[in-house]
Amino acid sequence: MTSVRPDRSVLLEKLGVDIDSELLERALTHRSYAYEHGGIPNNERLEFLGDSILGQAVTVKLFRENPDLDEGDLAKRRASLVSSVALAEVARGIGLGEFLLLGRGEDQSGGRDKASILADTVEAIIGAAYIDAGGEAATALVLRLVEPLLGDPDRFGAAMDPKTSLQEAAAHRGAGLPHYTVTNTGPDHSKLFHATVEVAGLVVATGEGTSKKQAEMSAALSAWTQLTQRRARTPRG
């Protein structure tokens, strides 16, 4: 039985850029899907290109809009905006997960919400936009994608330093320090780390990444999001 693919015109509308259907398909193709379908092209080359365009666009924006920040602060902000944690947030905001082409095993293990896969796909889409629509359109796409983070100071701060933000949110609620547990899977040259963070009595969240730090950051941002959403839903007496 063949599953029905979602209408990609919906995704293109959210992105605000036209990308050739074949090129978009490649941008959405994870290596696990490519392997299961006879070694068809995957999105890794587009990801490589998109990573460069993303970095340049974010660097220029931060440089122009923050004349009072020194090189160190600019570098920190750039690192936060191009991190897998932040890009995964961007991807979730546009519902990118449902459009991914994943192998069965990756799909069944929750690949549609894995930060590393989502982030890589965002970069691949940026690369595809550059090839099909040009540098100006690709840069405009980057700025649209990161705008939700830049427009939300609290979320930007959390994406910049999720572990500190979570610790502060936990302390504000009278809870103890967040507790992290990290495991890993895969061969030494390609390990994937899985982190679980618990804020006693308040929230448990998970995250993953290609390093222990990245996995903990992803879990921390997820926990921070749950805590802040919970506070927003709590009625005032």
mmCIF file of C-alpha atoms in Angstrom:
data_model
loop_
_atom_site.group_PDB
_atom_site.id
_atom_site.type_symbol
_atom_site.label_atom_id
_atom_site.label_comp_id
_atom_site.label_asym_id
_atom_site.label_seq_id
_atom_site.Cartn_x
_atom_site.Cartn_y
_atom_site.Cartn_z
ATOM 1 C CA MET A 1 0.000 0.000 0.000
ATOM 2 C CA THR A 2 1.409 3.370 -1.058
ATOM 3 C CA SER A 3 0.889 6.327 1.267
ATOM 4 C CA VAL A 4 -0.433 9.557 -0.219
ATOM 5 C CA ARG A 5 2.137 12.330 -0.250
ATOM 6 C CA PRO A 6 1.091 15.726 1.089
ATOM 7 C CA ASP A 7 0.552 18.546 -1.395
ATOM 8 C CA ARG A 8 3.917 20.268 -1.725
ATOM 9 C CA SER A 9 2.297 23.442 -3.022
ATOM 10 C CA VAL A 10 1.297 24.037 0.604
ATOM 11 C CA LEU A 11 4.959 23.887 1.611
ATOM 12 C CA LEU A 12 6.023 26.200 -1.224
ATOM 13 C CA GLU A 13 3.367 28.697 -0.168
ATOM 14 C CA LYS A 14 4.758 28.709 3.361
ATOM 15 C CA LEU A 15 8.293 29.128 2.028
ATOM 16 C CA GLY A 16 7.251 31.945 -0.300
ATOM 17 C CA VAL A 17 9.469 30.799 -3.149
ATOM 18 C CA ASP A 18 8.986 28.659 -6.256
ATOM 19 C CA ILE A 19 11.297 25.646 -6.514
ATOM 20 C CA ASP A 20 11.285 23.167 -9.391
ATOM 21 C CA SER A 21 9.413 20.016 -8.343
ATOM 22 C CA GLU A 22 12.338 17.684 -9.061
ATOM 23 C CA LEU A 23 14.755 19.887 -7.155
ATOM 24 C CA LEU A 24 12.349 20.199 -4.214
ATOM 25 C CA GLU A 25 11.975 16.413 -4.163
ATOM 26 C CA ARG A 26 15.734 16.045 -3.874
ATOM 27 C CA ALA A 27 15.859 18.623 -1.071
ATOM 28 C CA LEU A 28 13.308 16.574 0.870
ATOM 29 C CA THR A 29 15.035 13.227 0.264
ATOM 30 C CA HIS A 30 16.915 11.892 3.292
ATOM 31 C CA ARG A 31 19.733 9.435 2.673
ATOM 32 C CA SER A 32 17.711 6.638 4.321
ATOM 33 C CA TYR A 33 14.994 6.995 1.664
ATOM 34 C CA ALA A 34 17.559 7.273 -1.124
ATOM 35 C CA TYR A 35 19.225 4.041 0.035
ATOM 36 C CA GLU A 36 15.922 2.143 0.069
ATOM 37 C CA HIS A 37 15.140 3.344 -3.452
ATOM 38 C CA GLY A 38 18.229 2.195 -5.271
ATOM 39 C CA GLY A 39 20.633 4.946 -4.337
ATOM 40 C CA ILE A 40 18.744 7.854 -5.880
ATOM 41 C CA PRO A 41 20.181 11.347 -5.213
ATOM 42 C CA ASN A 42 19.639 12.617 -1.677
ATOM 43 C CA ASN A 43 19.704 16.112 -0.180
ATOM 44 C CA GLU A 44 23.240 16.172 1.239
ATOM 45 C CA ARG A 45 24.847 18.197 -1.571
ATOM 46 C CA LEU A 46 22.027 20.743 -1.415
ATOM 47 C CA GLU A 47 22.453 20.855 2.358
ATOM 48 C CA PHE A 48 26.146 21.706 1.892
ATOM 49 C CA LEU A 49 25.246 24.603 -0.395
ATOM 50 C CA GLY A 50 22.380 25.830 1.782
ATOM 51 C CA ASP A 51 24.549 25.871 4.901
ATOM 52 C CA SER A 52 26.874 28.413 3.272
ATOM 53 C CA ILE A 53 24.024 30.632 2.067
ATOM 54 C CA LEU A 54 22.333 30.485 5.465
ATOM 55 C CA GLY A 55 25.506 31.524 7.266
ATOM 56 C CA GLN A 56 26.173 34.439 4.942
ATOM 57 C CA ALA A 57 22.605 35.776 5.049
ATOM 58 C CA VAL A 58 22.407 35.615 8.840
ATOM 59 C CA THR A 59 25.872 37.148 9.242
ATOM 60 C CA VAL A 60 25.028 40.136 7.037
ATOM 61 C CA LYS A 61 21.672 40.700 8.767
ATOM 62 C CA LEU A 62 23.177 40.631 12.239
ATOM 63 C CA PHE A 63 26.075 42.871 11.204
ATOM 64 C CA ARG A 64 23.796 45.515 9.699
ATOM 65 C CA GLU A 65 21.157 45.520 12.420
ATOM 66 C CA ASN A 66 23.418 45.359 15.487
ATOM 67 C CA PRO A 67 26.081 48.073 15.074
ATOM 68 C CA ASP A 68 26.780 48.123 18.821
ATOM 69 C CA LEU A 69 27.595 44.420 19.157
ATOM 70 C CA ASP A 70 31.213 43.297 19.098
ATOM 71 C CA GLU A 71 32.550 40.358 17.105
ATOM 72 C CA GLY A 72 32.109 37.902 19.956
ATOM 73 C CA ASP A 73 28.427 38.728 20.529
ATOM 74 C CA LEU A 74 27.721 38.660 16.797
ATOM 75 C CA ALA A 75 29.350 35.234 16.530
ATOM 76 C CA LYS A 76 27.234 33.889 19.407
ATOM 77 C CA ARG A 77 24.021 35.157 17.860
ATOM 78 C CA ARG A 78 24.930 33.760 14.466
ATOM 79 C CA ALA A 79 25.771 30.386 16.006
ATOM 80 C CA SER A 80 22.396 30.260 17.730
ATOM 81 C CA LEU A 81 20.437 31.128 14.585
ATOM 82 C CA VAL A 82 22.185 28.572 12.363
ATOM 83 C CA SER A 83 22.240 25.806 14.993
ATOM 84 C CA SER A 84 20.348 22.566 14.477
ATOM 85 C CA VAL A 85 18.191 23.427 17.474
ATOM 86 C CA ALA A 86 17.064 26.748 15.972
ATOM 87 C CA LEU A 87 16.624 25.379 12.434
ATOM 88 C CA ALA A 88 14.530 22.509 13.783
ATOM 89 C CA GLU A 89 12.296 25.096 15.458
ATOM 90 C CA VAL A 90 11.961 26.850 12.108
ATOM 91 C CA ALA A 91 11.138 23.550 10.401
ATOM 92 C CA ARG A 92 8.450 22.666 12.941
ATOM 93 C CA GLY A 93 6.932 26.106 12.491
ATOM 94 C CA ILE A 94 6.252 25.403 8.808
ATOM 95 C CA GLY A 95 5.275 21.759 9.308
ATOM 96 C CA LEU A 96 8.254 20.500 7.319
ATOM 97 C CA GLY A 97 8.286 17.054 8.936
ATOM 98 C CA GLU A 98 5.263 15.750 7.032
ATOM 99 C CA PHE A 99 6.947 16.454 3.693
ATOM 100 C CA LEU A 100 10.176 14.548 4.377
ATOM 101 C CA LEU A 101 11.062 11.475 2.336
ATOM 102 C CA LEU A 102 12.444 9.028 4.890
ATOM 103 C CA GLY A 103 13.356 5.364 4.903
ATOM 104 C CA ARG A 104 10.974 3.106 6.821
ATOM 105 C CA GLY A 105 13.246 2.636 9.798
ATOM 106 C CA GLU A 106 13.973 6.349 10.122
ATOM 107 C CA ASP A 107 10.294 7.176 9.779
ATOM 108 C CA GLN A 108 9.255 4.648 12.413
ATOM 109 C CA SER A 109 11.875 5.908 14.869
ATOM 110 C CA GLY A 110 10.480 9.450 14.841
ATOM 111 C CA GLY A 111 12.677 10.903 12.116
ATOM 112 C CA ARG A 112 10.067 13.474 11.119
ATOM 113 C CA ASP A 113 10.710 15.356 14.340
ATOM 114 C CA LYS A 114 14.465 14.780 14.734
ATOM 115 C CA ALA A 115 16.284 18.080 15.032
ATOM 116 C CA SER A 116 19.247 17.020 12.910
ATOM 117 C CA ILE A 117 17.085 15.775 10.020
ATOM 118 C CA LEU A 118 14.802 18.812 10.096
ATOM 119 C CA ALA A 119 17.745 21.230 10.236
ATOM 120 C CA ASP A 120 19.567 19.504 7.381
ATOM 121 C CA THR A 121 16.422 19.627 5.255
ATOM 122 C CA VAL A 122 15.953 23.341 5.882
ATOM 123 C CA GLU A 123 19.497 23.898 4.616
ATOM 124 C CA ALA A 124 18.838 21.690 1.586
ATOM 125 C CA ILE A 125 15.729 23.701 0.722
ATOM 126 C CA ILE A 126 17.754 26.910 0.936
ATOM 127 C CA GLY A 127 20.291 25.363 -1.424
ATOM 128 C CA ALA A 128 17.530 24.337 -3.830
ATOM 129 C CA ALA A 129 16.090 27.855 -3.749
ATOM 130 C CA TYR A 130 19.517 29.256 -4.622
ATOM 131 C CA ILE A 131 19.895 26.973 -7.629
ATOM 132 C CA ASP A 132 16.379 27.510 -8.972
ATOM 133 C CA ALA A 133 15.556 31.097 -7.992
ATOM 134 C CA GLY A 134 18.963 32.708 -7.442
ATOM 135 C CA GLY A 135 20.929 34.215 -4.601
ATOM 136 C CA GLU A 136 18.566 37.093 -3.850
ATOM 137 C CA ALA A 137 15.568 34.783 -3.505
ATOM 138 C CA ALA A 138 17.540 32.330 -1.364
ATOM 139 C CA THR A 139 18.687 35.112 0.960
ATOM 140 C CA ALA A 140 15.129 36.411 1.255
ATOM 141 C CA LEU A 141 14.005 32.883 2.122
ATOM 142 C CA VAL A 142 16.594 32.628 4.899
ATOM 143 C CA LEU A 143 15.449 35.916 6.411
ATOM 144 C CA ARG A 144 11.795 34.857 6.315
ATOM 145 C CA LEU A 145 12.627 31.572 7.995
ATOM 146 C CA VAL A 146 14.613 33.070 10.877
ATOM 147 C CA GLU A 147 12.295 36.044 11.405
ATOM 148 C CA PRO A 148 10.025 34.206 13.896
ATOM 149 C CA LEU A 149 13.028 33.695 16.183
ATOM 150 C CA LEU A 150 14.295 37.252 15.777
ATOM 151 C CA GLY A 151 10.799 38.610 16.367
ATOM 152 C CA ASP A 152 10.408 36.726 19.667
ATOM 153 C CA PRO A 153 13.132 37.859 22.091
ATOM 154 C CA ASP A 154 12.284 35.177 24.651
ATOM 155 C CA ARG A 155 12.440 32.366 22.119
ATOM 156 C CA PHE A 156 15.568 33.808 20.534
ATOM 157 C CA GLY A 157 17.243 33.828 23.939
ATOM 158 C CA ALA A 158 16.108 30.265 24.581
ATOM 159 C CA ALA A 159 17.395 29.066 21.209
ATOM 160 C CA MET A 160 20.673 30.873 21.863
ATOM 161 C CA ASP A 161 21.228 29.177 25.243
ATOM 162 C CA PRO A 162 18.485 26.604 25.913
ATOM 163 C CA LYS A 163 20.075 25.024 28.975
ATOM 164 C CA THR A 164 20.459 28.324 30.817
ATOM 165 C CA SER A 165 16.953 29.430 29.804
ATOM 166 C CA LEU A 166 15.483 26.159 31.068
ATOM 167 C CA GLN A 167 17.405 26.417 34.340
ATOM 168 C CA GLU A 168 16.085 29.955 34.853
ATOM 169 C CA ALA A 169 12.519 28.912 34.018
ATOM 170 C CA ALA A 170 12.752 26.003 36.461
ATOM 171 C CA ALA A 171 14.117 28.250 39.216
ATOM 172 C CA HIS A 172 11.295 30.751 38.601
ATOM 173 C CA ARG A 173 8.838 27.942 39.336
ATOM 174 C CA GLY A 174 10.668 26.835 42.469
ATOM 175 C CA ALA A 175 11.929 23.603 40.933
ATOM 176 C CA GLY A 176 15.417 22.162 41.258
ATOM 177 C CA LEU A 177 18.047 21.957 38.567
ATOM 178 C CA PRO A 178 17.077 20.146 35.347
ATOM 179 C CA HIS A 179 18.439 16.589 35.215
ATOM 180 C CA TYR A 180 19.840 15.253 31.916
ATOM 181 C CA THR A 181 20.312 11.669 30.793
ATOM 182 C CA VAL A 182 22.165 11.021 27.517
ATOM 183 C CA THR A 183 22.561 7.835 25.484
ATOM 184 C CA ASN A 184 23.937 7.275 22.000
ATOM 185 C CA THR A 185 23.478 4.910 19.094
ATOM 186 C CA GLY A 186 25.334 4.161 15.884
ATOM 187 C CA PRO A 187 28.984 3.542 14.950
ATOM 188 C CA ASP A 188 31.803 5.716 16.302
ATOM 189 C CA HIS A 189 32.090 7.723 13.091
ATOM 190 C CA SER A 190 28.350 8.479 12.966
ATOM 191 C CA LYS A 191 26.920 8.515 16.467
ATOM 192 C CA LEU A 192 23.508 9.962 17.261
ATOM 193 C CA PHE A 193 22.971 11.195 20.812
ATOM 194 C CA HIS A 194 19.608 11.075 22.586
ATOM 195 C CA ALA A 195 18.979 13.284 25.623
ATOM 196 C CA THR A 196 16.152 13.306 28.152
ATOM 197 C CA VAL A 197 15.746 16.218 30.550
ATOM 198 C CA GLU A 198 13.463 16.268 33.571
ATOM 199 C CA VAL A 199 12.418 19.221 35.657
ATOM 200 C CA ALA A 200 11.080 17.531 38.773
ATOM 201 C CA GLY A 201 7.305 17.526 38.860
ATOM 202 C CA LEU A 202 6.975 19.869 35.908
ATOM 203 C CA VAL A 203 8.115 18.464 32.596
ATOM 204 C CA VAL A 204 10.040 15.713 30.804
ATOM 205 C CA ALA A 205 11.372 16.344 27.287
ATOM 206 C CA THR A 206 13.688 14.678 24.810
ATOM 207 C CA GLY A 207 16.067 15.793 22.091
ATOM 208 C CA GLU A 208 18.703 14.380 19.770
ATOM 209 C CA GLY A 209 21.763 15.515 17.899
ATOM 210 C CA THR A 210 25.126 14.549 16.514
ATOM 211 C CA SER A 211 26.834 15.502 19.796
ATOM 212 C CA LYS A 212 25.950 15.242 23.482
ATOM 213 C CA LYS A 213 25.770 19.043 23.732
ATOM 214 C CA GLN A 214 23.442 19.335 20.735
ATOM 215 C CA ALA A 215 21.132 16.640 22.096
ATOM 216 C CA GLU A 216 20.954 18.316 25.509
ATOM 217 C CA MET A 217 20.264 21.698 23.896
ATOM 218 C CA SER A 218 17.466 20.233 21.817
ATOM 219 C CA ALA A 219 15.887 18.590 24.858
ATOM 220 C CA ALA A 220 16.280 21.779 26.910
ATOM 221 C CA LEU A 221 14.556 23.925 24.274
ATOM 222 C CA SER A 222 11.687 21.448 24.080
ATOM 223 C CA ALA A 223 11.310 21.514 27.869
ATOM 224 C CA TRP A 224 11.542 25.320 27.960
ATOM 225 C CA THR A 225 8.804 25.527 25.311
ATOM 226 C CA GLN A 226 6.531 23.240 27.317
ATOM 227 C CA LEU A 227 7.076 25.234 30.495
ATOM 228 C CA THR A 228 6.428 28.610 28.889
ATOM 229 C CA GLN A 229 3.340 27.343 27.044
ATOM 230 C CA ARG A 230 2.021 25.908 30.281
ATOM 231 C CA ARG A 231 2.473 29.276 31.975
ATOM 232 C CA ALA A 232 0.673 31.023 29.104
ATOM 233 C CA ARG A 233 -2.307 28.641 29.447
ATOM 234 C CA THR A 234 -2.582 29.030 33.225
ATOM 235 C CA PRO A 235 -5.530 31.335 34.052
ATOM 236 C CA ARG A 236 -4.879 34.215 36.396
ATOM 237 C CA GLY A 237 -6.766 34.321 39.631
#
